[in-house]
Short mmCIF file of C-alpha atoms in Angstrom, two decimals:
data_model
loop_
_atom_site.label_atom_id
_atom_site.label_comp_id
_atom_site.label_asym_id
_atom_site.label_seq_id
_atom_site.Cartn_x
_atom_site.Cartn_y
_atom_site.Cartn_z
CA UNK A 223 -18.17 21.36 60.03
CA UNK A 224 -21.39 23.07 61.42
CA UNK A 225 -20.16 25.51 63.94
CA UNK A 226 -22.42 27.84 64.96
CA UNK A 227 -26.79 28.21 64.23
CA UNK A 228 -28.42 31.15 64.54
CA UNK A 229 -32.07 30.98 64.35
CA UNK A 230 -35.70 30.66 66.35
CA UNK A 231 -36.34 28.04 68.62
CA UNK A 232 -38.48 25.28 66.82
CA UNK A 233 -38.88 23.24 70.95
CA UNK A 234 -37.15 21.72 73.53
CA UNK A 235 -36.76 19.08 75.47
CA UNK A 236 -34.98 17.24 78.37
CA UNK A 237 -31.77 16.76 75.77
CA UNK A 238 -31.81 18.85 73.46
CA UNK A 239 -32.98 22.16 71.33
CA UNK A 240 -34.54 21.68 68.01
CA UNK A 241 -34.03 25.15 65.77
CA UNK A 242 -35.29 26.66 62.47
CA UNK A 243 -32.80 28.08 60.88
CA UNK A 244 -33.84 29.67 57.27
CA UNK A 245 -36.38 26.22 57.36
CA UNK A 246 -34.60 23.43 58.52
CA UNK A 247 -34.62 21.97 61.90
CA UNK A 248 -31.45 21.51 63.57
CA UNK A 249 -31.06 18.52 66.49
CA UNK A 250 -28.50 19.15 69.15
CA UNK A 251 -27.79 18.13 72.45
CA UNK A 252 -26.96 21.02 74.75
CA UNK A 253 -25.85 20.54 78.98
CA UNK A 254 -29.02 21.17 81.10
CA UNK A 255 -27.64 24.43 82.26
CA UNK A 256 -27.87 25.93 78.37
CA UNK A 257 -30.86 24.67 77.87
CA UNK A 258 -33.07 26.20 80.94
CA UNK A 259 -32.59 29.72 80.14
CA UNK A 260 -34.68 28.74 76.23
CA UNK A 261 -37.75 28.91 75.40
CA UNK A 262 -39.42 28.08 72.18
CA UNK A 263 -40.01 31.01 69.56
CA UNK A 264 -36.60 32.77 70.74
CA UNK A 265 -34.25 33.53 68.88
CA UNK A 266 -30.28 31.82 69.92
CA UNK A 267 -26.80 31.98 68.44
CA UNK A 268 -25.78 28.64 70.00
CA UNK A 269 -22.32 27.61 69.02
CA UNK A 270 -22.02 23.92 68.54
CA UNK A 271 -19.60 21.19 67.49
CA UNK A 272 -20.76 17.57 64.90
CA UNK A 273 -19.56 14.93 65.76
CA UNK A 274 -19.38 11.88 63.63
CA UNK A 275 -19.28 8.67 64.60
CA UNK A 276 -19.96 4.80 61.99
CA UNK A 277 -23.60 4.81 62.96
CA UNK A 278 -24.56 9.04 63.48
CA UNK A 279 -23.73 12.19 63.00
CA UNK A 280 -25.00 14.70 66.30
CA UNK A 281 -24.85 17.62 67.12
CA UNK A 282 -23.66 19.72 70.35
CA UNK A 283 -24.63 22.87 71.00
CA UNK A 284 -23.62 25.48 74.55
CA UNK A 285 -24.96 29.19 74.39
CA UNK A 286 -21.21 30.00 75.40
CA UNK A 287 -17.99 30.58 73.08
CA UNK A 288 -16.64 29.01 77.05
CA UNK A 289 -18.47 25.70 76.77
CA UNK A 290 -17.84 24.93 73.62
CA UNK A 291 -14.05 24.91 74.31
CA UNK A 292 -13.78 22.86 77.20
CA UNK A 293 -16.22 20.21 75.57
CA UNK A 294 -13.41 19.58 72.77
CA UNK A 295 -10.71 20.53 75.70
CA UNK A 296 -12.29 17.43 78.02
CA UNK A 297 -11.84 14.46 74.95
CA UNK A 298 -8.72 15.38 73.88
CA UNK A 299 -8.64 13.08 77.85
CA UNK A 300 -8.22 9.44 77.00
CA UNK A 301 -11.77 7.68 77.26
CA UNK A 302 -13.97 10.24 77.21
CA UNK A 303 -16.45 11.19 74.34
CA UNK A 304 -19.31 14.26 74.08
CA UNK A 305 -21.84 11.47 76.39
CA UNK A 306 -19.40 12.22 79.39
CA UNK A 307 -18.07 16.10 77.92
CA UNK A 308 -21.83 16.85 77.96
CA UNK A 309 -22.87 15.23 81.38
CA UNK A 310 -19.68 17.15 83.42
CA UNK A 311 -20.72 20.41 81.18
CA UNK A 312 -24.69 19.57 82.47
CA UNK A 313 -23.56 18.69 85.72
CA UNK A 314 -21.09 22.19 87.10
CA UNK A 315 -20.55 25.11 84.81
CA UNK A 316 -17.67 26.12 83.06
CA UNK A 317 -16.43 27.81 86.03
CA UNK A 318 -17.06 25.61 88.29
CA UNK A 319 -15.04 22.62 86.34
CA UNK A 320 -12.30 24.14 85.57
CA UNK A 321 -11.76 25.09 89.95
CA UNK A 322 -11.86 21.21 90.06
CA UNK A 323 -9.75 20.20 87.08
CA UNK A 324 -7.04 23.24 88.73
CA UNK A 325 -7.36 21.52 92.30
CA UNK A 326 -7.45 18.62 91.40
CA UNK A 327 -11.79 17.97 92.83
CA UNK A 328 -11.83 15.02 92.10
CA UNK A 329 -15.16 13.94 93.97
CA UNK A 330 -16.42 16.92 91.70
CA UNK A 331 -15.79 15.56 88.39
CA UNK A 332 -17.25 11.95 89.06
CA UNK A 333 -20.60 13.72 90.44
CA UNK A 334 -20.62 13.65 86.78
CA UNK A 335 -23.19 11.29 86.03
CA UNK A 336 -21.20 8.33 83.69
CA UNK A 337 -18.16 9.35 85.12
CA UNK A 338 -16.22 7.61 87.99
CA UNK A 339 -13.52 8.38 90.10
CA UNK A 340 -10.84 6.43 87.48
CA UNK A 341 -12.17 8.87 85.47
CA UNK A 342 -11.95 12.57 87.13
CA UNK A 343 -8.91 11.71 88.01
CA UNK A 344 -7.42 11.32 84.07
CA UNK A 345 -8.81 13.83 83.22
CA UNK A 346 -7.34 16.11 86.42
CA UNK A 347 -3.78 14.24 85.85
CA UNK A 348 -3.93 15.49 81.92
CA UNK A 349 -5.48 19.16 81.61
CA UNK A 350 -4.25 20.26 84.59
CA UNK A 351 -2.58 23.30 84.36
CA UNK A 352 -2.39 22.82 80.38
CA UNK A 353 -1.55 26.44 78.01
CA UNK A 354 -5.57 26.00 76.99
CA UNK A 355 -7.49 25.39 80.22
CA UNK A 356 -6.21 29.08 81.06
CA UNK A 357 -7.40 30.78 78.18
CA UNK A 358 -11.43 29.46 78.30
CA UNK A 359 -10.39 30.26 81.63
CA UNK A 360 -10.10 34.13 79.97
CA UNK A 361 -13.12 33.53 78.41
CA UNK A 362 -15.25 32.20 80.56
CA UNK A 363 -14.18 35.66 82.96
CA UNK A 364 -14.29 37.96 79.83
CA UNK A 365 -18.34 36.85 79.16
CA UNK A 366 -19.02 36.83 82.77
CA UNK A 367 -17.63 40.55 83.27
CA UNK A 368 -19.47 41.48 79.33
CA UNK A 369 -22.81 39.91 80.17
CA UNK A 370 -24.20 42.44 82.34
CA UNK A 371 -23.23 45.42 80.41
CA UNK A 372 -25.08 42.96 77.41
CA UNK A 373 -24.95 39.43 76.50
CA UNK A 374 -26.96 39.99 73.36
CA UNK A 375 -24.25 42.03 71.48
CA UNK A 376 -22.27 39.65 73.75
CA UNK A 377 -23.57 37.32 71.79
CA UNK A 378 -22.25 38.21 68.86
CA UNK A 379 -19.31 39.69 68.98
CA UNK A 380 -18.69 35.80 70.30
CA UNK A 381 -20.68 34.22 67.13
CA UNK A 382 -17.93 36.34 64.15
CA UNK A 383 -14.80 35.49 66.46
CA UNK A 384 -16.38 32.04 66.22
CA UNK A 385 -16.65 32.87 62.15
CA UNK A 386 -12.85 33.97 62.54
CA UNK A 387 -13.33 37.66 62.47
CA UNK A 388 -10.80 39.30 65.31
CA UNK A 389 -12.57 39.68 68.85
CA UNK A 390 -10.88 43.75 68.38
CA UNK A 391 -13.23 44.16 64.70
CA UNK A 392 -16.11 42.05 65.62
CA UNK A 393 -16.74 44.20 68.56
CA UNK A 394 -15.91 47.79 66.41
CA UNK A 395 -18.42 46.14 63.26
CA UNK A 396 -21.02 46.16 65.47
CA UNK A 397 -21.31 48.99 67.65
CA UNK A 398 -21.08 50.44 64.37
CA UNK A 399 -23.65 47.87 62.86
CA UNK A 400 -26.40 49.06 66.38
CA UNK A 401 -24.82 52.82 65.78
CA UNK A 402 -25.45 52.98 61.66
CA UNK A 403 -29.35 51.37 62.14
CA UNK A 404 -30.30 54.03 66.17
CA UNK A 405 -30.23 49.81 67.66
CA UNK A 406 -30.99 50.38 71.55
CA UNK A 407 -29.99 49.04 73.19
CA UNK A 408 -29.00 47.03 74.82
CA UNK A 409 -30.73 45.18 72.08
CA UNK A 410 -33.06 42.16 72.06
CA UNK A 411 -32.69 38.02 71.68
CA UNK A 412 -34.82 38.69 67.96
CA UNK A 413 -31.90 41.23 67.20
CA UNK A 414 -29.57 39.13 67.01
CA UNK A 415 -29.52 37.68 63.98
CA UNK A 416 -30.28 41.34 61.92
CA UNK A 417 -27.29 42.36 63.34
CA UNK A 418 -25.07 39.36 62.97
CA UNK A 419 -25.77 39.58 58.88
CA UNK A 420 -25.08 43.00 58.83
CA UNK A 421 -22.03 43.39 60.88
CA UNK A 422 -21.08 40.99 58.61
CA UNK A 423 -21.51 41.85 55.36
CA UNK A 424 -19.85 45.66 56.96
CA UNK A 425 -16.76 43.30 57.96
CA UNK A 426 -17.13 41.95 54.00
CA UNK A 427 -17.06 45.23 52.40
CA UNK A 428 -13.90 46.16 54.38
CA UNK A 429 -11.56 42.95 53.68
#
């Protein structure tokens, strides 16, 4: 499975982004909110979910782990597939989507193209009060509060966490790499892949 892409944005259209990863182009469908933050030539870290069907293998991408987890969580509801889950995240951000589910706001959910009131009611019924949603809310809050500090460093840390490293170990490795290499913070988007590779090497040495 492809869980994350670190590379350069080659092109963007209304629904997808093409990311050049070491000479290989990966196309991923993304929420419109996420696509609006990208531009050609930008170095990015995108969290991905690979969906396999009889007809195609499709990548869906997100700029935060919270959005990716929400995308997967919504699909646990019977009758909700990746297209509707992506439509929800294009219409409502993670915090608003969580709020709509917790408050039983059928109108907000059904405003997403492709999702009617019955589908919205089903999402509320099956997900409201879920422990996974509580975890997502904490992730989203942490991301929102940390973005003001250094969104680049947080993206690298989230990338390491998505690869299986503990949050505390990932943060320590990134801080150590930045200190040892005199990397000025907040870091630039172009530095993220390099810092990620160095942090991974540091963590591997410490196994």
